[in-house]
PDB file of C-alpha atoms in Angstrom:
ATOM      1  CA  MET A  98     -18.194 119.081 102.470  1.00  0.00           C
ATOM      2  CA  THR A  99     -15.552 118.674 105.543  1.00  0.00           C
ATOM      3  CA  ASP A 100     -16.942 118.735 108.788  1.00  0.00           C
ATOM      4  CA  LYS A 101     -15.808 121.540 111.177  1.00  0.00           C
ATOM      5  CA  MET A 102     -13.475 120.842 113.604  1.00  0.00           C
ATOM      6  CA  TYR A 103     -12.266 122.016 116.858  1.00  0.00           C
ATOM      7  CA  THR A 104      -8.774 121.997 118.531  1.00  0.00           C
ATOM      8  CA  GLU A 105      -7.266 123.059 121.688  1.00  0.00           C
ATOM      9  CA  VAL A 106      -3.838 125.036 121.061  1.00  0.00           C
ATOM     10  CA  THR A 107      -2.305 126.777 124.327  1.00  0.00           C
ATOM     11  CA  ILE A 108      -0.549 129.867 122.959  1.00  0.00           C
ATOM     12  CA  ALA A 109       1.553 132.071 125.680  1.00  0.00           C
ATOM     13  CA  GLY A 110       0.111 130.073 128.752  1.00  0.00           C
ATOM     14  CA  ARG A 111      -3.237 130.024 127.801  1.00  0.00           C
ATOM     15  CA  THR A 112      -5.897 127.456 125.662  1.00  0.00           C
ATOM     16  CA  TYR A 113      -8.028 128.291 123.513  1.00  0.00           C
ATOM     17  CA  THR A 114     -10.550 126.344 121.472  1.00  0.00           C
ATOM     18  CA  LEU A 115     -10.223 126.667 117.485  1.00  0.00           C
ATOM     19  CA  GLY A 116     -13.072 125.776 115.507  1.00  0.00           C
ATOM     20  CA  GLY A 117     -12.062 125.331 111.396  1.00  0.00           C
ATOM     21  CA  PHE A 118     -11.583 123.068 108.499  1.00  0.00           C
ATOM     22  CA  GLU A 119      -7.799 123.198 109.082  1.00  0.00           C
ATOM     23  CA  GLU A 120      -6.416 119.705 111.026  1.00  0.00           C
ATOM     24  CA  GLU A 121      -5.494 119.592 114.579  1.00  0.00           C
ATOM     25  CA  VAL A 122      -1.451 119.075 113.404  1.00  0.00           C
ATOM     26  CA  TYR A 123      -1.805 122.635 111.481  1.00  0.00           C
ATOM     27  CA  LEU A 124      -3.192 124.602 113.967  1.00  0.00           C
ATOM     28  CA  GLN A 125      -0.788 123.256 116.659  1.00  0.00           C
ATOM     29  CA  LYS A 126       2.017 124.063 114.385  1.00  0.00           C
ATOM     30  CA  ILE A 127       0.954 127.373 114.260  1.00  0.00           C
ATOM     31  CA  ALA A 128       0.777 127.375 118.082  1.00  0.00           C
ATOM     32  CA  THR A 129       4.311 126.323 118.054  1.00  0.00           C
ATOM     33  CA  TYR A 130       5.501 128.842 115.763  1.00  0.00           C
ATOM     34  CA  ILE A 131       3.897 131.865 118.350  1.00  0.00           C
ATOM     35  CA  ASN A 132       5.056 130.625 121.053  1.00  0.00           C
ATOM     36  CA  SER A 133       8.455 130.855 119.669  1.00  0.00           C
ATOM     37  CA  LYS A 134       8.165 133.857 118.323  1.00  0.00           C
ATOM     38  CA  LEU A 135       7.155 135.176 121.630  1.00  0.00           C
ATOM     39  CA  GLY A 136       9.744 133.733 123.076  1.00  0.00           C
ATOM     40  CA  ALA A 137      12.309 134.991 121.117  1.00  0.00           C
ATOM     41  CA  LEU A 138      10.578 138.327 121.731  1.00  0.00           C
ATOM     42  CA  ARG A 139      10.568 137.985 125.401  1.00  0.00           C
ATOM     43  CA  GLU A 140      14.161 137.151 125.602  1.00  0.00           C
ATOM     44  CA  THR A 141      15.103 140.802 124.575  1.00  0.00           C
ATOM     45  CA  ARG A 142      15.768 142.986 126.539  1.00  0.00           C
ATOM     46  CA  GLY A 143      12.962 145.556 127.536  1.00  0.00           C
ATOM     47  CA  PHE A 144      10.435 143.357 126.132  1.00  0.00           C
ATOM     48  CA  MET A 145       8.192 142.586 129.366  1.00  0.00           C
ATOM     49  CA  ARG A 146       8.287 146.105 130.433  1.00  0.00           C
ATOM     50  CA  GLN A 147       6.461 146.706 127.830  1.00  0.00           C
ATOM     51  CA  SER A 148       2.452 147.243 127.697  1.00  0.00           C
ATOM     52  CA  ALA A 149       0.470 144.364 126.687  1.00  0.00           C
ATOM     53  CA  ASP A 150      -0.800 146.009 123.745  1.00  0.00           C
ATOM     54  CA  TYR A 151       2.868 146.894 122.578  1.00  0.00           C
ATOM     55  CA  ARG A 152       3.957 143.486 123.084  1.00  0.00           C
ATOM     56  CA  ASN A 153       1.545 142.227 120.704  1.00  0.00           C
ATOM     57  CA  LEU A 154       2.216 145.009 118.539  1.00  0.00           C
ATOM     58  CA  LEU A 155       5.979 143.701 118.296  1.00  0.00           C
ATOM     59  CA  LEU A 156       4.635 140.247 118.178  1.00  0.00           C
ATOM     60  CA  GLU A 157       2.594 141.119 115.022  1.00  0.00           C
ATOM     61  CA  MET A 158       5.252 142.977 113.029  1.00  0.00           C
ATOM     62  CA  ASN A 159       7.597 140.301 113.513  1.00  0.00           C
ATOM     63  CA  MET A 160       5.174 137.630 111.768  1.00  0.00           C
ATOM     64  CA  ALA A 161       4.046 140.004 109.360  1.00  0.00           C
ATOM     65  CA  ASP A 162       8.124 140.432 109.291  1.00  0.00           C
ATOM     66  CA  ASP A 163       8.513 136.683 108.528  1.00  0.00           C
ATOM     67  CA  TYR A 164       5.374 136.672 106.391  1.00  0.00           C
ATOM     68  CA  PHE A 165       6.933 139.074 103.683  1.00  0.00           C
ATOM     69  CA  ARG A 166      10.267 137.910 104.025  1.00  0.00           C
ATOM     70  CA  GLU A 167       9.283 134.104 102.785  1.00  0.00           C
ATOM     71  CA  LYS A 168       6.944 135.446 100.421  1.00  0.00           C
ATOM     72  CA  LYS A 169      10.222 137.166  98.664  1.00  0.00           C
ATOM     73  CA  ARG A 170      12.047 134.225  98.879  1.00  0.00           C
ATOM     74  CA  ALA A 171       9.109 131.961  97.172  1.00  0.00           C
ATOM     75  CA  ASP A 172       8.760 134.922  94.637  1.00  0.00           C
ATOM     76  CA  MET A 173      12.002 134.730  93.945  1.00  0.00           C
ATOM     77  CA  MET A 174      12.529 131.370  93.340  1.00  0.00           C
ATOM     78  CA  GLU A 175       9.152 131.529  91.280  1.00  0.00           C
ATOM     79  CA  GLU A 176      10.789 133.837  88.721  1.00  0.00           C
ATOM     80  CA  ARG A 177      14.226 131.576  88.893  1.00  0.00           C
ATOM     81  CA  MET A 178      11.550 128.474  88.192  1.00  0.00           C
ATOM     82  CA  GLU A 179       9.982 130.233  85.200  1.00  0.00           C
ATOM     83  CA  SER A 180      13.535 131.795  84.083  1.00  0.00           C
ATOM     84  CA  LEU A 181      14.780 127.945  83.816  1.00  0.00           C
ATOM     85  CA  GLU A 182      11.835 126.763  81.847  1.00  0.00           C
ATOM     86  CA  ARG A 183      12.435 129.748  79.551  1.00  0.00           C
ATOM     87  CA  GLU A 184      15.911 128.445  79.094  1.00  0.00           C
ATOM     88  CA  ILE A 185      15.299 124.572  78.995  1.00  0.00           C
ATOM     89  CA  ASP A 186      12.320 125.212  76.179  1.00  0.00           C
ATOM     90  CA  ASP A 187      14.950 127.541  74.208  1.00  0.00           C
ATOM     91  CA  LEU A 188      17.929 124.614  74.419  1.00  0.00           C
ATOM     92  CA  LYS A 189      15.196 122.225  73.427  1.00  0.00           C
ATOM     93  CA  HIS A 190      13.916 124.181  70.209  1.00  0.00           C
ATOM     94  CA  ARG A 191      17.988 125.014  69.406  1.00  0.00           C
ATOM     95  CA  LEU A 192      18.315 121.072  70.080  1.00  0.00           C
ATOM     96  CA  VAL A 193      15.589 120.112  67.272  1.00  0.00           C
ATOM     97  CA  ALA A 194      16.893 123.014  65.075  1.00  0.00           C
ATOM     98  CA  GLU A 195      20.086 121.589  64.988  1.00  0.00           C
ATOM     99  CA  GLN A 196      18.834 117.788  64.241  1.00  0.00           C
ATOM    100  CA  LEU A 197      16.632 119.046  61.427  1.00  0.00           C
ATOM    101  CA  ARG A 198      19.692 120.496  60.180  1.00  0.00           C
ATOM    102  CA  ARG A 199      21.954 117.993  60.618  1.00  0.00           C
ATOM    103  CA  GLU A 200      19.056 115.262  59.050  1.00  0.00           C
ATOM    104  CA  GLN A 201      18.704 117.625  55.980  1.00  0.00           C
ATOM    105  CA  GLU A 202      22.588 117.743  55.288  1.00  0.00           C
ATOM    106  CA  GLU A 203      22.417 113.913  55.396  1.00  0.00           C
ATOM    107  CA  GLU A 204      20.112 113.864  52.800  1.00  0.00           C
ATOM    108  CA  HIS A 205      21.941 116.164  50.721  1.00  0.00           C
ATOM    109  CA  GLY A 206      24.765 114.151  50.748  1.00  0.00           C
ATOM    110  CA  GLU A 207      26.512 116.885  52.182  1.00  0.00           C
ATOM    111  CA  ALA A 208      28.116 114.284  55.144  1.00  0.00           C
ATOM    112  CA  LEU A 209      29.032 115.559  58.035  1.00  0.00           C
ATOM    113  CA  PRO A 210      33.343 115.121  58.788  1.00  0.00           C
ATOM    114  CA  GLU A 211      33.494 111.967  60.554  1.00  0.00           C
ATOM    115  CA  GLU A 212      36.256 112.530  63.552  1.00  0.00           C
ATOM    116  CA  LYS A 213      39.342 111.311  63.162  1.00  0.00           C
ATOM    117  CA  THR A 214      40.472 108.191  65.790  1.00  0.00           C
ATOM    118  CA  GLU A 215      43.905 108.021  66.433  1.00  0.00           C
TER     119      GLU A 215
END
């Protein structure tokens, strides 16, 4: 089992010590994402005039929105991948069936018409 690690991250100008089993790089990436979202919201007109609770709510809503948009995109990609896998399986079955049909025709002397070369 991996030992618990502690990492310092800075979010909104404040330093926090986080403990967990994730790598420091991962936690720093999350902190960078949060700071990026905060920066974008701070550029929004009137954001800084809101109460701290309301600003936190807007940040949380924006992050949840990002999550659900990406989840929807991932779900759609997974559905597309499954559809393509089914199509590949269907094509493989059709190819095998066609190969078997050709082999049977050749065995029974039903020669396939050869292409004429000019």
